[in-house]
Coordinates of C-alpha atoms in Angstrom, one line a residue:
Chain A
X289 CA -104.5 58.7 82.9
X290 CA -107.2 56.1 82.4
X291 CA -106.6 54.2 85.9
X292 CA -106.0 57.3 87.3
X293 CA -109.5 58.2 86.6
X294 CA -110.5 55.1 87.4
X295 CA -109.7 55.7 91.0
X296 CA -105.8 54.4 90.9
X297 CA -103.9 56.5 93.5
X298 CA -100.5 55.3 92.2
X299 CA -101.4 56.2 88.5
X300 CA -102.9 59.9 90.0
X301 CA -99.6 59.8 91.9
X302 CA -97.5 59.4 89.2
X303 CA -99.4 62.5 87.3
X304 CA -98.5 64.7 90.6
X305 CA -94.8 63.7 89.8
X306 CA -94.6 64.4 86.7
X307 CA -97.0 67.8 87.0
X308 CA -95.9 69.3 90.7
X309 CA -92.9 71.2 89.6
X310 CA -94.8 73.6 87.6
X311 CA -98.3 73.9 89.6
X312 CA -95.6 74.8 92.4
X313 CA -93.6 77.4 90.7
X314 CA -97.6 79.1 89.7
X315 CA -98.5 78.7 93.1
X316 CA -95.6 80.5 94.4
X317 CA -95.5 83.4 92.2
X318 CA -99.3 83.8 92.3
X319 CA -99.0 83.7 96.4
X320 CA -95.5 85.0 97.0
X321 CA -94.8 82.6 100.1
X322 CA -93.7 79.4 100.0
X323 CA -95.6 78.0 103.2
X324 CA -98.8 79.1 101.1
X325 CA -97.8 78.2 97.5
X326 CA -97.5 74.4 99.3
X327 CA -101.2 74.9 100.4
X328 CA -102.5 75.8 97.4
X329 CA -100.5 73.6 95.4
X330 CA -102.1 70.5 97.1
X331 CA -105.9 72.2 97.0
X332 CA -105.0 72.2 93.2
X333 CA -104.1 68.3 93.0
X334 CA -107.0 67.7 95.2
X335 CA -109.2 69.6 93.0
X336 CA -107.7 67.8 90.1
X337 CA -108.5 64.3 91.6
X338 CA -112.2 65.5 91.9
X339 CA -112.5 66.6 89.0
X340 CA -110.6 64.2 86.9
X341 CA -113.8 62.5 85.5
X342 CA -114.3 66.0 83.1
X343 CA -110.7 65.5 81.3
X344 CA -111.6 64.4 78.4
X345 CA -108.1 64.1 76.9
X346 CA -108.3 66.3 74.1
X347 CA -105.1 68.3 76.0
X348 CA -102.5 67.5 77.8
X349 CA -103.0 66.6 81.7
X350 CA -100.9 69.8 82.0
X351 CA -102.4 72.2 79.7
X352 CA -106.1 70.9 82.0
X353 CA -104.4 71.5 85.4
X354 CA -103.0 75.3 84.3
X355 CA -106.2 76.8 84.4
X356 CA -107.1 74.9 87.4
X357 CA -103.9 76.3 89.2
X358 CA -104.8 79.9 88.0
X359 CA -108.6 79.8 89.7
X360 CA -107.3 77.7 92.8
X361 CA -104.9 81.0 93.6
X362 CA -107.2 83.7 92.8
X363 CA -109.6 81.9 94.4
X364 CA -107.7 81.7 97.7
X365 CA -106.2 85.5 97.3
X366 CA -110.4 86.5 97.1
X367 CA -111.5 84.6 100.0
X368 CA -108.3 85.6 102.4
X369 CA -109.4 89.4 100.8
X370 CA -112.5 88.9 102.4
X371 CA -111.2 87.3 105.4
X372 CA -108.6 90.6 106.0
X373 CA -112.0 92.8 105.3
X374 CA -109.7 94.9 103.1
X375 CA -111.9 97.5 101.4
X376 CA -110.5 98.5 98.2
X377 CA -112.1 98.6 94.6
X378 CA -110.2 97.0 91.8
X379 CA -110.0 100.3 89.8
X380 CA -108.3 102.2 93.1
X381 CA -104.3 101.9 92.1
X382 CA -102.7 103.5 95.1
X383 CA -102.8 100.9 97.5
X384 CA -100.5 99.3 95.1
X385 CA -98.2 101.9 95.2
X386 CA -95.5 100.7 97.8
X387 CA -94.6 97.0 97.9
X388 CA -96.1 94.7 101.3
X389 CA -92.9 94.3 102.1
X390 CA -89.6 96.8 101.6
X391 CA -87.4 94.8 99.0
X392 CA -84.1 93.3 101.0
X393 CA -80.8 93.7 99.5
X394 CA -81.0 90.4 98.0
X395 CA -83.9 91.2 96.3
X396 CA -81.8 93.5 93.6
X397 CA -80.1 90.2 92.4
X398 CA -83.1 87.9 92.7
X399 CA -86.7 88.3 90.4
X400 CA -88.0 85.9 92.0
X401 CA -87.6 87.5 95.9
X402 CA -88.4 90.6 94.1
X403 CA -91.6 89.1 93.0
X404 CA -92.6 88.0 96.3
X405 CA -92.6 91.7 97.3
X406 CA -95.3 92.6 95.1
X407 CA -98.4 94.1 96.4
X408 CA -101.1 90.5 95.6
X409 CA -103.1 92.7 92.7
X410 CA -100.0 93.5 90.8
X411 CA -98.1 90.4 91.7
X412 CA -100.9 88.1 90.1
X413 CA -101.5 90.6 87.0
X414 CA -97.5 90.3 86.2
X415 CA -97.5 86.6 86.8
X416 CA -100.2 86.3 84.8
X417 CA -98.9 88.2 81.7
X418 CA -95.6 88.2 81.7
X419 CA -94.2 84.8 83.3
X420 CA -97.6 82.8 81.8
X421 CA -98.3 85.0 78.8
X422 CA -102.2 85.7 79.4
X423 CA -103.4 88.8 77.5
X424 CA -104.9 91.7 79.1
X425 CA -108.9 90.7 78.3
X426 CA -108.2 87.1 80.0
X427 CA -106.7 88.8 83.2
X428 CA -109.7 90.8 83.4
X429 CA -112.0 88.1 82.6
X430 CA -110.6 85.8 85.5
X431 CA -109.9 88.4 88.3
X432 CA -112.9 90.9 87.7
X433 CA -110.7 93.7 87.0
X434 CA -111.1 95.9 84.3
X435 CA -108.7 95.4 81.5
X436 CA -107.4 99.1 81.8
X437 CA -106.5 98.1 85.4
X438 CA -104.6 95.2 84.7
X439 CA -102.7 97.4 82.3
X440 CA -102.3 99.9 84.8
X441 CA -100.9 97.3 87.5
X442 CA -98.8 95.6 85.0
X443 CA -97.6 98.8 84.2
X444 CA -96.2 99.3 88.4
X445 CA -95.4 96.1 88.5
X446 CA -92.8 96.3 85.8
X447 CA -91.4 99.2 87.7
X448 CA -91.7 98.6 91.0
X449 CA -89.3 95.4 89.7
X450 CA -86.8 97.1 88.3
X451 CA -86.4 99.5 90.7
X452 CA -86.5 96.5 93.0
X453 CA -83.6 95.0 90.9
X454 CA -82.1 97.9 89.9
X455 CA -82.7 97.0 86.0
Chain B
X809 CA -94.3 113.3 71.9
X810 CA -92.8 114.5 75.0
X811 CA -90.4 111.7 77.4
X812 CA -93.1 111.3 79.7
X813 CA -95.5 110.3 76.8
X814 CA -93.1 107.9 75.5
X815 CA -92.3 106.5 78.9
X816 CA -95.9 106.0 79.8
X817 CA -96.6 104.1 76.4
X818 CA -93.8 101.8 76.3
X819 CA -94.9 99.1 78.1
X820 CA -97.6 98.9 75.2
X821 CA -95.2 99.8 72.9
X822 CA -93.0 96.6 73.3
X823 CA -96.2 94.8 74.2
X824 CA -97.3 95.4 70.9
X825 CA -101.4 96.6 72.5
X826 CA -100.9 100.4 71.5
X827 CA -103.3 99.7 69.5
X828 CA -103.5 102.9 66.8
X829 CA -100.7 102.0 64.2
X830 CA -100.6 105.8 64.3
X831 CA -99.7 105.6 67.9
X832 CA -97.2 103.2 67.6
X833 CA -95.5 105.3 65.1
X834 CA -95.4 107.9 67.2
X835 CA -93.4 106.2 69.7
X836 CA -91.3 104.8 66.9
X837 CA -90.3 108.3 65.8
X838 CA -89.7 109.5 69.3
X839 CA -87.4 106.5 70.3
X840 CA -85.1 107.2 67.2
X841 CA -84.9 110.7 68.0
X842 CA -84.2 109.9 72.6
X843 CA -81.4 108.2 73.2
X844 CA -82.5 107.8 77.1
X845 CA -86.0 106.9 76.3
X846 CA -84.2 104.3 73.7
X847 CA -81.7 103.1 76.5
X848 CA -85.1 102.9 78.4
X849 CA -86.5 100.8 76.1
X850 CA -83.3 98.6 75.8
X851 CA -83.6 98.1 79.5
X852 CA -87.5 97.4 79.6
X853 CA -86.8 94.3 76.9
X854 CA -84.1 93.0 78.4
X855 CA -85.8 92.5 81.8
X856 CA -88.4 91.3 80.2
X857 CA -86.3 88.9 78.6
X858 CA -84.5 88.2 82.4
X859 CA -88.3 87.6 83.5
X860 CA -89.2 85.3 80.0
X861 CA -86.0 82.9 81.4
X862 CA -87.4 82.6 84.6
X863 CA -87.7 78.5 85.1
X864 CA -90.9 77.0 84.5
X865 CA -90.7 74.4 87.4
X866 CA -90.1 75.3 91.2
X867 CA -89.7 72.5 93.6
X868 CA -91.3 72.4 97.1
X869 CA -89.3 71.5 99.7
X870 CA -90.9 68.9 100.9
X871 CA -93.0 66.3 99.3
X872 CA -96.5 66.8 99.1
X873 CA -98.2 63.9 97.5
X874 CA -98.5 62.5 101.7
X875 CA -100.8 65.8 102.2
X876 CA -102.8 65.3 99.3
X877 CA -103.2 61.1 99.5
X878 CA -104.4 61.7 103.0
X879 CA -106.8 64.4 101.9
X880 CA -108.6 62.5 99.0
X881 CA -108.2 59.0 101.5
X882 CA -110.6 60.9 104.0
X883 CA -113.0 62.6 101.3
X884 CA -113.3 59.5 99.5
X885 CA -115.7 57.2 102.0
X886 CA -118.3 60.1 101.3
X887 CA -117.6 59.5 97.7
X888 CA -118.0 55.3 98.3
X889 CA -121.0 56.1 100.3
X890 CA -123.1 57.4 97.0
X891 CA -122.1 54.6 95.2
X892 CA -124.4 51.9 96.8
X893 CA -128.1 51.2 95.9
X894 CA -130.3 53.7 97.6
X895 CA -132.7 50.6 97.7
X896 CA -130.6 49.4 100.8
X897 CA -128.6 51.7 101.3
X898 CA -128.6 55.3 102.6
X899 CA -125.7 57.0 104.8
X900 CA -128.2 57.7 107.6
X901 CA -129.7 54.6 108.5
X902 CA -126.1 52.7 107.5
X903 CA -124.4 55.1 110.0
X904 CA -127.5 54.1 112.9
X905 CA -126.7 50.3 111.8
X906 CA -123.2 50.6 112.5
X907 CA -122.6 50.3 115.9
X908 CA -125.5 47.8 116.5
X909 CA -123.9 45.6 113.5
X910 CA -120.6 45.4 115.1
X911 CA -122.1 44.9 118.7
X912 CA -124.6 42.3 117.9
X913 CA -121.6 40.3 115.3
X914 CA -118.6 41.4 116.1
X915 CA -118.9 40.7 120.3
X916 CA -120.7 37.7 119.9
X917 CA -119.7 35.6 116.6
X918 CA -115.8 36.0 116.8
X919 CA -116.2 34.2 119.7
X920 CA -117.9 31.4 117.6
X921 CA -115.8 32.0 114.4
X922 CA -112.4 31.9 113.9
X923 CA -111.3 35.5 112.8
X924 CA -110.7 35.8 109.1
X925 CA -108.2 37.7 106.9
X926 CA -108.3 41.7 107.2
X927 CA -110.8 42.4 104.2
X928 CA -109.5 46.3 103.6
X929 CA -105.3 44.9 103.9
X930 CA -105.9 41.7 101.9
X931 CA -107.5 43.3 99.0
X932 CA -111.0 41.8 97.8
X933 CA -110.0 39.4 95.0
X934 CA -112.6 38.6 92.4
X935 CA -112.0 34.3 93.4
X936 CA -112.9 35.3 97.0
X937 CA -116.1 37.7 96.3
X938 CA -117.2 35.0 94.0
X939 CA -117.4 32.7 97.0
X940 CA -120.0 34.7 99.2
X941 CA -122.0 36.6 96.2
X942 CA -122.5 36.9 92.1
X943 CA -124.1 40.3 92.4
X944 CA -122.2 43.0 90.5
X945 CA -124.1 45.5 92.4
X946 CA -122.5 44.2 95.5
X947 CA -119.4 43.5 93.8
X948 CA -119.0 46.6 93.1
X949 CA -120.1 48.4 96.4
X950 CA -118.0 45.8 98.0
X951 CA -114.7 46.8 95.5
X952 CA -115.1 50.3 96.5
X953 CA -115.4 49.8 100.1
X954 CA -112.2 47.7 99.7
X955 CA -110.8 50.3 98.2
X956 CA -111.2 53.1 100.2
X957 CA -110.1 50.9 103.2
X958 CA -107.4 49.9 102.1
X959 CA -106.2 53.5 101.3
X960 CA -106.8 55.0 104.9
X961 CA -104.8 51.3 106.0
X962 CA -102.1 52.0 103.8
X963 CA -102.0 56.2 105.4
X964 CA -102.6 54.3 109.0
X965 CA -99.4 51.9 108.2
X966 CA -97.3 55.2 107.6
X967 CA -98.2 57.0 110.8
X968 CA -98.6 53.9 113.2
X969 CA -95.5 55.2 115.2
X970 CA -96.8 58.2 116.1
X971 CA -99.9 56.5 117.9
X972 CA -99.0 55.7 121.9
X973 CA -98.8 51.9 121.6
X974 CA -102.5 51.1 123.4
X975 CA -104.4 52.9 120.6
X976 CA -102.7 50.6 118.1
X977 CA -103.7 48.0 120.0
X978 CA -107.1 48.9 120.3
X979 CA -107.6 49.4 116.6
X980 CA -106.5 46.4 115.8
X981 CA -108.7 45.0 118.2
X982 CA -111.7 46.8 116.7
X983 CA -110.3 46.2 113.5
X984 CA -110.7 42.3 114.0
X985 CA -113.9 42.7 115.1
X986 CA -115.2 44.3 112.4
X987 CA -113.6 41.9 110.0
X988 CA -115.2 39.2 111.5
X989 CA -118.5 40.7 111.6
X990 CA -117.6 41.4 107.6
X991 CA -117.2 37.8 107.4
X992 CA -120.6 36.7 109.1
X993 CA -122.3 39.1 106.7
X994 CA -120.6 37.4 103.7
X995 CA -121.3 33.8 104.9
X996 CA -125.3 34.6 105.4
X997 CA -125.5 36.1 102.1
X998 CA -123.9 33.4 100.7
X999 CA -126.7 31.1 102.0
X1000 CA -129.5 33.4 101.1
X1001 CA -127.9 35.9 98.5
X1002 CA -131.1 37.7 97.8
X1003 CA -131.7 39.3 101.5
X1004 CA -132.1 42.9 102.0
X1005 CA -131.5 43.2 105.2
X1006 CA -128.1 41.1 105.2
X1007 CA -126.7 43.1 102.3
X1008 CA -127.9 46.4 104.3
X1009 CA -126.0 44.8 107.3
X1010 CA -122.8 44.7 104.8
X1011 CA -122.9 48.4 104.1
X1012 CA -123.1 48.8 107.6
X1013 CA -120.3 47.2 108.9
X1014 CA -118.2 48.8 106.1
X1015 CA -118.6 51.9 106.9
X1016 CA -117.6 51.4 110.6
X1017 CA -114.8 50.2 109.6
X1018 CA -114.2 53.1 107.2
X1019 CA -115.4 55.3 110.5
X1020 CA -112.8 53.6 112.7
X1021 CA -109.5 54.4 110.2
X1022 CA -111.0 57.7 109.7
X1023 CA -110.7 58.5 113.2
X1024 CA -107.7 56.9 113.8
X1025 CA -106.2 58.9 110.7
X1026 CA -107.4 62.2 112.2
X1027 CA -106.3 61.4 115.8
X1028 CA -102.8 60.4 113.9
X1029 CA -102.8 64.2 112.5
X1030 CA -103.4 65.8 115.7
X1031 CA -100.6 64.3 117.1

């Protein structure tokens, strides 16, 4: 960690190694498309690299990247909201209704397919909570929503999964 | 407590964020009393169970540590830029230097000197700064020049093939140039260690050669 933060590529490559596998499986939960979740996964290790001089060790190198995954997703799920001009406010539930994408037949044997057909609000509030085991008050604290609302899309997300999976 | 009740609460329920004990007892009650809002919990906690065995590590495809070496390799001249003494230094004037540093030395001394050792491949070895300056401010400029030439070599090495063969060429040419001019710089300071201008002239020719692998490395990209 020290030469990687004393500007050693091969040390800060080694840390990607080690570190990749899980930013990945975040970032392609959080974004449901693997082109994407590569994007994002490499913003978060070039993030990391800048900001490697504030890791002060008293965590793991994991533990200080999760939180840096989690913002580098919603961060990129904000600005391409913006981008799309969607108009929608956080507490209106019924564009979440009815899944992007119609679930396949494969998606009834797969969570993880199934996951990707999430509508982006619920998808991140289940990933959030159930896969990384945030509570309700963070989820509202780091996507602006209110915590009733992440209840509430937790709440579809569950279902629109198990219908999805048939569970 | 009707189903419906019970239905809408269980996710809280088996959350444990009902909140009122009272609540919770509620729910209790009405699950030991429903066998299909029981079976529904059942079903609820083991997909949440399916979804807690879900692995924690996902593989990309592809590796992509190349991606992210290039994109800190061309963010990181800005970064070197910073680190040298605003007393000689600053980006806008070094950038203005550039071109007449490598016209004025490179065209006309390689012709007088024979060319030295690339600077950014060979590494700058602490033996060989010692030979041309002392100064750890320069040293230090100097390491993280080396540095962040040597990175945007190393990402150049990788992707020669996909250059046409004259662009190599002429990058290598320019390349040799600058290294030479590099060299001039380093033998003038040696001889008068304390001059402004000279050590100016240094940054200079550093960053055009960090400006030449930059734009190589982008061209390489767009190919």
């Amino acid at each position: 960690m020290a030469e990687a933060q004393a500007g050693d590529m091969a040390a800060f490559e080694e840390l990607y190694r080690r570190n990749v596998g899980r930013v990945f499986a975040l970032c392609l939960r959080m974004a449901g498309d693997a082109a994407l979740a590569e994007e994002l996964a490499q913003d978060v290790f070039v993030r990391a690299w800048e900001k490697l001089g504030t890791f002060r060790g008293e965590s793991a190198f994991s533990s200080w990247l999760h939180p840096l995954t989690v913002n580098v997703t919603l961060t990129e799920r904000r600005s391409r909201r913006r981008r799309t001009a969607r108009v929608m406010t956080t507490d209106d539930l019924a564009p979440f209704e009815k899944p992007t994408r119609a679930p396949g037949p494969e998606a009834g044997l797969d969570l993880e397919k199934a996951l990707a057909t999430l509508p982006p609000g619920a998808r991140s509030v289940f990933v959030l909570h159930d896969v990384e085991g945030y509570r309700h008050h963070e989820i509202a604290a780091l996507t602006g929503v209110a915590e009733g609302t992440s209840k509430a899309q937790l709440h579809r997300a569950r279902r629109m999964l198990r219908e999805a999976l048939q569970s | 407590m009707t189903c419906e009740t019970a239905k809408d609460r269980l996710d809280d329920y088996v959350d444990g964020t009902l909140g009122e004990a009272a609540l919770q007892q509620e729910v209790e009650l009405h699950l030991a009393s429903c066998a299909a809002c029981a079976e529904e919990e059942r079903r609820l906690r083991a997909f949440l169970a399916r979804v807690a065995a879900l692995p924690a590590e996902l593989r990309p495809e592809g590796d992509l540590w190349p991606g992210i070496a290039d994109r800190i390799a061309a963010a990181r001249p800005r970064a070197v830029i910073r680190t040298f003494p605003r007393a000689w230094w600053t980006p806008a004037a070094g950038l203005a230097a550039a071109a007449a540093v490598v016209v004025a030395l490179g065209a006309t001394l390689t012709r007088v000197w024979s060319p030295p050792a690339r600077e950014g491949s060979t590494g700058t070895g602490l033996a060989r700064e010692a030979a041309w300056t002392t100064d750890p401010t320069l040293l230090a400029a100097e390491r993280d020049y080396a540095r962040a030439t040597a990175q945007l070599m190393a990402v150049l090495e990788a992707r020669k093939a996909t250059l046409p063969p004259g662009t190599v060429a002429a990058v290598e040419k320019d390349l040799a140039t600058i290294d030479a001019a590099l060299a001039q710089v380093h033998g003038a300071l040696r001889q008068d260690p304390g001059n402004a201008q000279l050590s100016h002239m240094l940054a200079a020719t550093h960053q055009k050669k960090v400006d030449v692998l930059q734009r190589v490395v982008r061209l390489s990209t767009q190919i």
